[in-house]
C-alpha cells in the first residue's frame, strides 16, 4: 500500500490535479514540468522516519518501507518520467550538454547510455 501510494498514486495526482492548475495560472512550461518531475520522486528516508517517530509509530517499518521505496524508485521513477513528463514541451527534447541526442534516444538514457 505504501509503495503504491508513494510511487504510483502521488505522481498521478500531481499530473491530474496540480499540473493543470499550474498551467492555468500561466507559469512557464518548464516550471510546470519541474513540478511533475518532483511529483515522480520517491519520498526521502529521513522524512518518513521523522514523521513516524513524531506519531509514535513503528520506526523499523518506516525505515524498511523507505529503503524499499528508494530501491523501487530506481526503476519506477525513470519510467514515470518517460510517461508523464513531456520533454518536447521543454524546448526540443532530450539532449546532452553537447547538444546531441544520446545514442538510442530515450531508451539509451534508460539503459545508461548518456
mmCIF file of N, CA and C in Angstrom:
data_model
loop_
_atom_site.group_PDB
_atom_site.id
_atom_site.type_symbol
_atom_site.label_atom_id
_atom_site.label_comp_id
_atom_site.label_asym_id
_atom_site.label_seq_id
_atom_site.Cartn_x
_atom_site.Cartn_y
_atom_site.Cartn_z
ATOM 1 N N UNK A 1 0.820 -1.192 0.000
ATOM 2 C CA UNK A 1 0.000 0.000 0.000
ATOM 3 C C UNK A 1 0.870 1.264 0.000
ATOM 4 N N UNK A 2 1.880 1.277 0.842
ATOM 5 C CA UNK A 2 2.726 2.465 0.969
ATOM 6 C C UNK A 2 3.467 2.747 -0.332
ATOM 7 N N UNK A 3 4.034 1.705 -0.934
ATOM 8 C CA UNK A 3 4.787 1.901 -2.171
ATOM 9 C C UNK A 3 3.874 2.315 -3.317
ATOM 10 N N UNK A 4 2.686 1.734 -3.366
ATOM 11 C CA UNK A 4 1.730 2.115 -4.403
ATOM 12 C C UNK A 4 1.315 3.567 -4.288
ATOM 13 N N UNK A 5 1.123 4.026 -3.058
ATOM 14 C CA UNK A 5 0.756 5.425 -2.855
ATOM 15 C C UNK A 5 1.906 6.351 -3.241
ATOM 16 N N UNK A 6 3.103 6.032 -2.757
ATOM 17 C CA UNK A 6 4.256 6.911 -2.990
ATOM 18 C C UNK A 6 4.705 6.937 -4.443
ATOM 19 N N UNK A 7 4.739 5.766 -5.069
ATOM 20 C CA UNK A 7 5.330 5.672 -6.398
ATOM 21 C C UNK A 7 4.319 5.748 -7.546
ATOM 22 N N UNK A 8 3.044 5.477 -7.273
ATOM 23 C CA UNK A 8 2.059 5.479 -8.351
ATOM 24 C C UNK A 8 0.975 6.545 -8.177
ATOM 25 N N UNK A 9 0.342 6.563 -7.012
ATOM 26 C CA UNK A 9 -0.777 7.481 -6.815
ATOM 27 C C UNK A 9 -0.337 8.945 -6.759
ATOM 28 N N UNK A 10 0.745 9.221 -6.043
ATOM 29 C CA UNK A 10 1.210 10.617 -5.925
ATOM 30 C C UNK A 10 1.533 11.249 -7.283
ATOM 31 N N UNK A 11 2.315 10.579 -8.155
ATOM 32 C CA UNK A 11 2.579 11.189 -9.462
ATOM 33 C C UNK A 11 1.311 11.374 -10.301
ATOM 34 N N UNK A 12 0.388 10.439 -10.191
ATOM 35 C CA UNK A 12 -0.850 10.571 -10.957
ATOM 36 C C UNK A 12 -1.699 11.731 -10.460
ATOM 37 N N UNK A 13 -1.740 11.938 -9.150
ATOM 38 C CA UNK A 13 -2.490 13.071 -8.594
ATOM 39 C C UNK A 13 -1.840 14.388 -9.013
ATOM 40 N N UNK A 14 -0.513 14.442 -8.942
ATOM 41 C CA UNK A 14 0.181 15.660 -9.376
ATOM 42 C C UNK A 14 -0.100 15.926 -10.848
ATOM 43 N N UNK A 15 -0.040 14.885 -11.667
ATOM 44 C CA UNK A 15 -0.285 15.054 -13.095
ATOM 45 C C UNK A 15 -1.718 15.422 -13.427
ATOM 46 N N UNK A 16 -2.677 14.893 -12.669
ATOM 47 C CA UNK A 16 -4.082 15.118 -12.978
ATOM 48 C C UNK A 16 -4.640 16.395 -12.353
ATOM 49 N N UNK A 17 -4.142 16.785 -11.191
ATOM 50 C CA UNK A 17 -4.713 17.935 -10.490
ATOM 51 C C UNK A 17 -3.796 19.153 -10.440
ATOM 52 N N UNK A 18 -2.556 18.937 -10.048
ATOM 53 C CA UNK A 18 -1.649 20.068 -9.816
ATOM 54 C C UNK A 18 -1.169 20.684 -11.129
ATOM 55 N N UNK A 19 -0.726 19.852 -12.065
ATOM 56 C CA UNK A 19 -0.181 20.367 -13.326
ATOM 57 C C UNK A 19 -1.204 21.197 -14.100
ATOM 58 N N UNK A 20 -2.462 20.758 -14.251
ATOM 59 C CA UNK A 20 -3.423 21.612 -14.953
ATOM 60 C C UNK A 20 -3.665 22.961 -14.252
ATOM 61 N N UNK A 21 -3.670 22.951 -12.927
ATOM 62 C CA UNK A 21 -3.836 24.213 -12.196
ATOM 63 C C UNK A 21 -2.648 25.148 -12.412
ATOM 64 N N UNK A 22 -1.446 24.589 -12.417
ATOM 65 C CA UNK A 22 -0.257 25.409 -12.653
ATOM 66 C C UNK A 22 -0.241 25.966 -14.074
ATOM 67 N N UNK A 23 -0.649 25.149 -15.044
ATOM 68 C CA UNK A 23 -0.710 25.634 -16.429
ATOM 69 C C UNK A 23 -1.734 26.756 -16.552
ATOM 70 N N UNK A 24 -2.868 26.605 -15.883
ATOM 71 C CA UNK A 24 -3.914 27.630 -15.941
ATOM 72 C C UNK A 24 -3.466 28.934 -15.296
ATOM 73 N N UNK A 25 -2.530 28.837 -14.352
ATOM 74 C CA UNK A 25 -2.054 30.048 -13.681
ATOM 75 C C UNK A 25 -1.061 30.830 -14.534
ATOM 76 N N UNK A 26 -0.596 30.234 -15.641
ATOM 77 C CA UNK A 26 0.295 30.948 -16.544
ATOM 78 C C UNK A 26 1.777 30.777 -16.249
ATOM 79 N N UNK A 27 2.141 29.813 -15.417
ATOM 80 C CA UNK A 27 3.560 29.580 -15.142
ATOM 81 C C UNK A 27 4.253 29.052 -16.397
ATOM 82 N N UNK A 28 5.544 29.303 -16.526
ATOM 83 C CA UNK A 28 6.284 28.748 -17.671
ATOM 84 C C UNK A 28 6.215 27.221 -17.686
ATOM 85 N N UNK A 29 6.166 26.653 -18.881
ATOM 86 C CA UNK A 29 6.007 25.199 -19.029
ATOM 87 C C UNK A 29 7.151 24.431 -18.369
ATOM 88 N N UNK A 30 8.357 24.960 -18.417
ATOM 89 C CA UNK A 30 9.488 24.272 -17.789
ATOM 90 C C UNK A 30 9.282 24.150 -16.279
ATOM 91 N N UNK A 31 8.715 25.158 -15.649
ATOM 92 C CA UNK A 31 8.449 25.111 -14.215
ATOM 93 C C UNK A 31 7.338 24.108 -13.902
ATOM 94 N N UNK A 32 6.312 24.089 -14.736
ATOM 95 C CA UNK A 32 5.215 23.130 -14.558
ATOM 96 C C UNK A 32 5.747 21.704 -14.686
ATOM 97 N N UNK A 33 6.574 21.447 -15.682
ATOM 98 C CA UNK A 33 7.161 20.121 -15.861
ATOM 99 C C UNK A 33 8.086 19.772 -14.693
ATOM 100 N N UNK A 34 8.738 20.774 -14.117
ATOM 101 C CA UNK A 34 9.580 20.549 -12.942
ATOM 102 C C UNK A 34 8.776 20.055 -11.754
ATOM 103 N N UNK A 35 7.578 20.605 -11.572
ATOM 104 C CA UNK A 35 6.702 20.107 -10.518
ATOM 105 C C UNK A 35 6.332 18.643 -10.771
ATOM 106 N N UNK A 36 6.131 18.295 -12.021
ATOM 107 C CA UNK A 36 5.799 16.906 -12.356
ATOM 108 C C UNK A 36 6.980 15.995 -12.043
ATOM 109 N N UNK A 37 8.201 16.452 -12.315
ATOM 110 C CA UNK A 37 9.396 15.659 -12.005
ATOM 111 C C UNK A 37 9.489 15.430 -10.501
ATOM 112 N N UNK A 38 9.278 16.475 -9.714
ATOM 113 C CA UNK A 38 9.338 16.335 -8.253
ATOM 114 C C UNK A 38 8.243 15.393 -7.766
ATOM 115 N N UNK A 39 7.068 15.436 -8.389
ATOM 116 C CA UNK A 39 5.987 14.539 -8.008
ATOM 117 C C UNK A 39 6.289 13.078 -8.275
ATOM 118 N N UNK A 40 7.197 12.803 -9.183
ATOM 119 C CA UNK A 40 7.560 11.415 -9.521
ATOM 120 C C UNK A 40 8.643 10.839 -8.611
ATOM 121 N N UNK A 41 9.285 11.661 -7.820
ATOM 122 C CA UNK A 41 10.382 11.196 -6.980
ATOM 123 C C UNK A 41 9.881 10.452 -5.749
ATOM 124 N N UNK A 42 10.577 9.379 -5.346
ATOM 125 C CA UNK A 42 10.185 8.692 -4.106
ATOM 126 C C UNK A 42 10.501 9.573 -2.896
ATOM 127 N N UNK A 43 9.736 9.422 -1.816
ATOM 128 C CA UNK A 43 9.990 10.259 -0.632
ATOM 129 C C UNK A 43 11.319 9.891 0.024
ATOM 130 N N UNK A 44 11.981 10.866 0.627
ATOM 131 C CA UNK A 44 13.267 10.581 1.279
ATOM 132 C C UNK A 44 13.085 9.782 2.561
ATOM 133 N N UNK A 45 14.103 9.027 2.915
ATOM 134 C CA UNK A 45 14.065 8.187 4.111
ATOM 135 C C UNK A 45 13.888 9.034 5.360
ATOM 136 N N UNK A 46 14.587 10.149 5.449
ATOM 137 C CA UNK A 46 14.547 10.961 6.668
ATOM 138 C C UNK A 46 13.146 11.473 6.975
ATOM 139 N N UNK A 47 12.400 11.880 5.961
ATOM 140 C CA UNK A 47 11.049 12.384 6.182
ATOM 141 C C UNK A 47 10.156 11.301 6.763
ATOM 142 N N UNK A 48 10.216 10.112 6.204
ATOM 143 C CA UNK A 48 9.377 9.016 6.687
ATOM 144 C C UNK A 48 9.688 8.667 8.134
ATOM 145 N N UNK A 49 10.960 8.606 8.465
ATOM 146 C CA UNK A 49 11.351 8.235 9.822
ATOM 147 C C UNK A 49 10.968 9.336 10.817
ATOM 148 N N UNK A 50 11.193 10.579 10.467
ATOM 149 C CA UNK A 50 10.862 11.681 11.371
ATOM 150 C C UNK A 50 9.367 11.754 11.632
ATOM 151 N N UNK A 51 8.557 11.653 10.576
ATOM 152 C CA UNK A 51 7.112 11.723 10.752
ATOM 153 C C UNK A 51 6.581 10.510 11.520
ATOM 154 N N UNK A 52 7.156 9.340 11.284
ATOM 155 C CA UNK A 52 6.734 8.144 12.016
ATOM 156 C C UNK A 52 7.096 8.256 13.485
ATOM 157 N N UNK A 53 8.277 8.777 13.768
ATOM 158 C CA UNK A 53 8.697 8.950 15.160
ATOM 159 C C UNK A 53 7.820 9.978 15.870
ATOM 160 N N UNK A 54 7.471 11.049 15.180
ATOM 161 C CA UNK A 54 6.608 12.077 15.780
ATOM 162 C C UNK A 54 5.219 11.527 16.086
ATOM 163 N N UNK A 55 4.770 10.547 15.303
ATOM 164 C CA UNK A 55 3.447 9.962 15.517
ATOM 165 C C UNK A 55 3.520 8.714 16.409
ATOM 166 N N UNK A 56 4.673 8.441 16.979
ATOM 167 C CA UNK A 56 4.893 7.279 17.848
ATOM 168 C C UNK A 56 4.589 5.979 17.100
ATOM 169 N N UNK A 57 5.033 5.913 15.849
ATOM 170 C CA UNK A 57 4.802 4.723 15.035
ATOM 171 C C UNK A 57 5.987 3.786 15.056
ATOM 172 N N UNK A 58 5.939 2.776 14.228
ATOM 173 C CA UNK A 58 6.968 1.755 14.136
ATOM 174 C C UNK A 58 8.099 2.271 13.243
ATOM 175 N N UNK A 59 9.185 2.696 13.861
ATOM 176 C CA UNK A 59 10.306 3.284 13.113
ATOM 177 C C UNK A 59 11.002 2.260 12.222
ATOM 178 N N UNK A 60 11.105 1.018 12.673
ATOM 179 C CA UNK A 60 11.756 -0.010 11.859
ATOM 180 C C UNK A 60 10.972 -0.232 10.567
ATOM 181 N N UNK A 61 9.664 -0.227 10.666
ATOM 182 C CA UNK A 61 8.832 -0.383 9.468
ATOM 183 C C UNK A 61 8.995 0.819 8.534
ATOM 184 N N UNK A 62 9.110 2.002 9.112
ATOM 185 C CA UNK A 62 9.302 3.206 8.300
ATOM 186 C C UNK A 62 10.629 3.158 7.550
ATOM 187 N N UNK A 63 11.680 2.725 8.219
ATOM 188 C CA UNK A 63 12.989 2.618 7.576
ATOM 189 C C UNK A 63 12.943 1.573 6.459
ATOM 190 N N UNK A 64 12.313 0.425 6.741
ATOM 191 C CA UNK A 64 12.205 -0.623 5.727
ATOM 192 C C UNK A 64 11.439 -0.131 4.508
ATOM 193 N N UNK A 65 10.283 0.491 4.722
ATOM 194 C CA UNK A 65 9.472 0.962 3.604
ATOM 195 C C UNK A 65 10.164 2.078 2.830
ATOM 196 N N UNK A 66 10.890 2.923 3.518
ATOM 197 C CA UNK A 66 11.628 3.982 2.825
ATOM 198 C C UNK A 66 12.752 3.413 1.981
ATOM 199 N N UNK A 67 13.466 2.448 2.532
ATOM 200 C CA UNK A 67 14.543 1.815 1.768
ATOM 201 C C UNK A 67 13.985 1.061 0.565
ATOM 202 N N UNK A 68 12.882 0.363 0.759
ATOM 203 C CA UNK A 68 12.248 -0.357 -0.340
ATOM 204 C C UNK A 68 11.764 0.628 -1.413
ATOM 205 N N UNK A 69 11.183 1.742 -0.978
ATOM 206 C CA UNK A 69 10.726 2.753 -1.925
ATOM 207 C C UNK A 69 11.872 3.356 -2.718
ATOM 208 N N UNK A 70 12.994 3.582 -2.062
ATOM 209 C CA UNK A 70 14.160 4.113 -2.763
ATOM 210 C C UNK A 70 14.694 3.095 -3.765
ATOM 211 N N UNK A 71 14.704 1.837 -3.382
ATOM 212 C CA UNK A 71 15.166 0.777 -4.281
ATOM 213 C C UNK A 71 14.239 0.646 -5.489
ATOM 214 N N UNK A 72 12.930 0.610 -5.244
ATOM 215 C CA UNK A 72 11.972 0.523 -6.343
ATOM 216 C C UNK A 72 11.983 1.785 -7.201
ATOM 217 N N UNK A 73 12.250 2.922 -6.568
ATOM 218 C CA UNK A 73 12.271 4.192 -7.287
ATOM 219 C C UNK A 73 13.324 4.254 -8.371
ATOM 220 N N UNK A 74 14.379 3.459 -8.236
ATOM 221 C CA UNK A 74 15.423 3.421 -9.259
ATOM 222 C C UNK A 74 14.849 2.957 -10.594
ATOM 223 N N UNK A 75 13.895 2.046 -10.566
ATOM 224 C CA UNK A 75 13.286 1.547 -11.800
ATOM 225 C C UNK A 75 12.004 2.296 -12.148
ATOM 226 N N UNK A 76 11.205 2.612 -11.144
ATOM 227 C CA UNK A 76 9.883 3.193 -11.394
ATOM 228 C C UNK A 76 9.967 4.659 -11.801
ATOM 229 N N UNK A 77 10.818 5.428 -11.154
ATOM 230 C CA UNK A 77 10.881 6.868 -11.415
ATOM 231 C C UNK A 77 11.238 7.190 -12.868
ATOM 232 N N UNK A 78 12.264 6.577 -13.469
ATOM 233 C CA UNK A 78 12.532 6.890 -14.883
ATOM 234 C C UNK A 78 11.369 6.546 -15.804
ATOM 235 N N UNK A 79 10.681 5.446 -15.508
ATOM 236 C CA UNK A 79 9.523 5.079 -16.327
ATOM 237 C C UNK A 79 8.404 6.114 -16.198
ATOM 238 N N UNK A 80 8.165 6.563 -14.965
ATOM 239 C CA UNK A 80 7.151 7.602 -14.756
ATOM 240 C C UNK A 80 7.526 8.885 -15.484
ATOM 241 N N UNK A 81 8.797 9.241 -15.435
ATOM 242 C CA UNK A 81 9.238 10.462 -16.114
ATOM 243 C C UNK A 81 9.039 10.345 -17.618
ATOM 244 N N UNK A 82 9.321 9.168 -18.174
ATOM 245 C CA UNK A 82 9.112 8.972 -19.606
ATOM 246 C C UNK A 82 7.631 9.077 -19.980
ATOM 247 N N UNK A 83 6.770 8.599 -19.095
ATOM 248 C CA UNK A 83 5.342 8.597 -19.382
ATOM 249 C C UNK A 83 4.649 9.919 -19.068
ATOM 250 N N UNK A 84 5.100 10.616 -18.029
ATOM 251 C CA UNK A 84 4.349 11.764 -17.529
ATOM 252 C C UNK A 84 4.952 13.133 -17.853
ATOM 253 N N UNK A 85 6.243 13.189 -18.120
ATOM 254 C CA UNK A 85 6.880 14.471 -18.406
ATOM 255 C C UNK A 85 7.090 14.583 -19.911
ATOM 256 N N UNK A 86 6.715 15.712 -20.474
ATOM 257 C CA UNK A 86 6.803 15.933 -21.914
ATOM 258 C C UNK A 86 8.100 16.671 -22.241
ATOM 259 N N UNK A 87 9.141 15.967 -22.725
ATOM 260 C CA UNK A 87 10.410 16.639 -22.997
ATOM 261 C C UNK A 87 10.311 17.639 -24.144
ATOM 262 N N UNK A 88 9.396 17.435 -25.069
ATOM 263 C CA UNK A 88 9.273 18.358 -26.188
ATOM 264 C C UNK A 88 8.727 19.707 -25.748
ATOM 265 N N UNK A 89 7.981 19.730 -24.653
ATOM 266 C CA UNK A 89 7.460 20.992 -24.137
ATOM 267 C C UNK A 89 8.564 21.824 -23.487
ATOM 268 N N UNK A 90 9.710 21.200 -23.258
ATOM 269 C CA UNK A 90 10.806 21.903 -22.593
ATOM 270 C C UNK A 90 11.827 22.457 -23.574
ATOM 271 N N UNK A 91 11.505 22.450 -24.845
ATOM 272 C CA UNK A 91 12.409 23.093 -25.782
ATOM 273 C C UNK A 91 13.106 22.158 -26.735
ATOM 274 N N UNK A 92 12.441 21.120 -27.204
ATOM 275 C CA UNK A 92 13.024 20.352 -28.278
ATOM 276 C C UNK A 92 13.518 18.980 -27.944
ATOM 277 N N UNK A 93 13.318 18.485 -26.756
ATOM 278 C CA UNK A 93 13.673 17.099 -26.479
ATOM 279 C C UNK A 93 14.900 16.963 -25.619
ATOM 280 N N UNK A 94 15.313 15.736 -25.486
ATOM 281 C CA UNK A 94 16.419 15.389 -24.600
ATOM 282 C C UNK A 94 17.727 15.499 -25.357
ATOM 283 N N UNK A 95 18.642 16.249 -24.809
ATOM 284 C CA UNK A 95 19.965 16.303 -25.410
ATOM 285 C C UNK A 95 20.988 16.528 -24.316
ATOM 286 N N UNK A 96 22.163 16.044 -24.555
ATOM 287 C CA UNK A 96 23.226 16.199 -23.583
ATOM 288 C C UNK A 96 23.803 17.604 -23.601
ATOM 289 N N UNK A 97 24.841 17.816 -22.820
ATOM 290 C CA UNK A 97 25.467 19.131 -22.737
ATOM 291 C C UNK A 97 26.041 19.555 -24.090
ATOM 292 N N UNK A 98 26.386 18.581 -24.919
ATOM 293 C CA UNK A 98 26.950 18.907 -26.222
ATOM 294 C C UNK A 98 25.873 19.228 -27.250
ATOM 295 N N UNK A 99 24.587 19.062 -26.850
ATOM 296 C CA UNK A 99 23.505 19.353 -27.766
ATOM 297 C C UNK A 99 23.138 18.190 -28.667
ATOM 298 N N UNK A 100 23.713 17.031 -28.397
ATOM 299 C CA UNK A 100 23.413 15.870 -29.225
ATOM 300 C C UNK A 100 22.465 14.943 -28.484
ATOM 301 N N UNK A 101 21.684 14.226 -29.237
ATOM 302 C CA UNK A 101 20.781 13.242 -28.650
ATOM 303 C C UNK A 101 21.588 12.024 -28.253
ATOM 304 N N UNK A 102 21.315 11.459 -27.069
ATOM 305 C CA UNK A 102 22.075 10.284 -26.637
ATOM 306 C C UNK A 102 21.870 9.110 -27.581
ATOM 307 N N UNK A 103 22.858 8.205 -27.662
ATOM 308 C CA UNK A 103 22.707 7.025 -28.518
ATOM 309 C C UNK A 103 21.503 6.211 -28.071
ATOM 310 N N UNK A 104 20.647 5.851 -29.007
ATOM 311 C CA UNK A 104 19.470 5.059 -28.657
ATOM 312 C C UNK A 104 18.302 5.900 -28.195
ATOM 313 N N UNK A 105 18.407 7.223 -28.242
ATOM 314 C CA UNK A 105 17.311 8.086 -27.813
ATOM 315 C C UNK A 105 17.025 7.913 -26.333
ATOM 316 N N UNK A 106 15.747 7.991 -25.963
ATOM 317 C CA UNK A 106 15.376 7.868 -24.557
ATOM 318 C C UNK A 106 15.644 6.475 -24.022
ATOM 319 N N UNK A 107 15.504 5.457 -24.858
ATOM 320 C CA UNK A 107 15.803 4.106 -24.379
ATOM 321 C C UNK A 107 17.295 3.978 -24.070
ATOM 322 N N UNK A 108 18.131 4.728 -24.782
ATOM 323 C CA UNK A 108 19.558 4.730 -24.480
ATOM 324 C C UNK A 108 19.852 5.366 -23.134
ATOM 325 N N UNK A 109 19.094 6.408 -22.794
ATOM 326 C CA UNK A 109 19.241 7.048 -21.498
ATOM 327 C C UNK A 109 18.822 6.070 -20.411
ATOM 328 N N UNK A 110 17.704 5.370 -20.632
ATOM 329 C CA UNK A 110 17.226 4.396 -19.648
ATOM 330 C C UNK A 110 18.251 3.291 -19.402
ATOM 331 N N UNK A 111 18.977 2.916 -20.460
ATOM 332 C CA UNK A 111 19.960 1.847 -20.341
ATOM 333 C C UNK A 111 21.313 2.363 -19.834
ATOM 334 N N UNK A 112 21.406 3.643 -19.549
ATOM 335 C CA UNK A 112 22.640 4.196 -19.010
ATOM 336 C C UNK A 112 23.568 4.783 -20.053
ATOM 337 N N UNK A 113 23.118 4.921 -21.294
ATOM 338 C CA UNK A 113 23.969 5.458 -22.351
ATOM 339 C C UNK A 113 23.806 6.960 -22.486
ATOM 340 N N UNK A 114 24.438 7.689 -21.625
ATOM 341 C CA UNK A 114 24.305 9.148 -21.618
ATOM 342 C C UNK A 114 25.075 9.744 -22.760
#
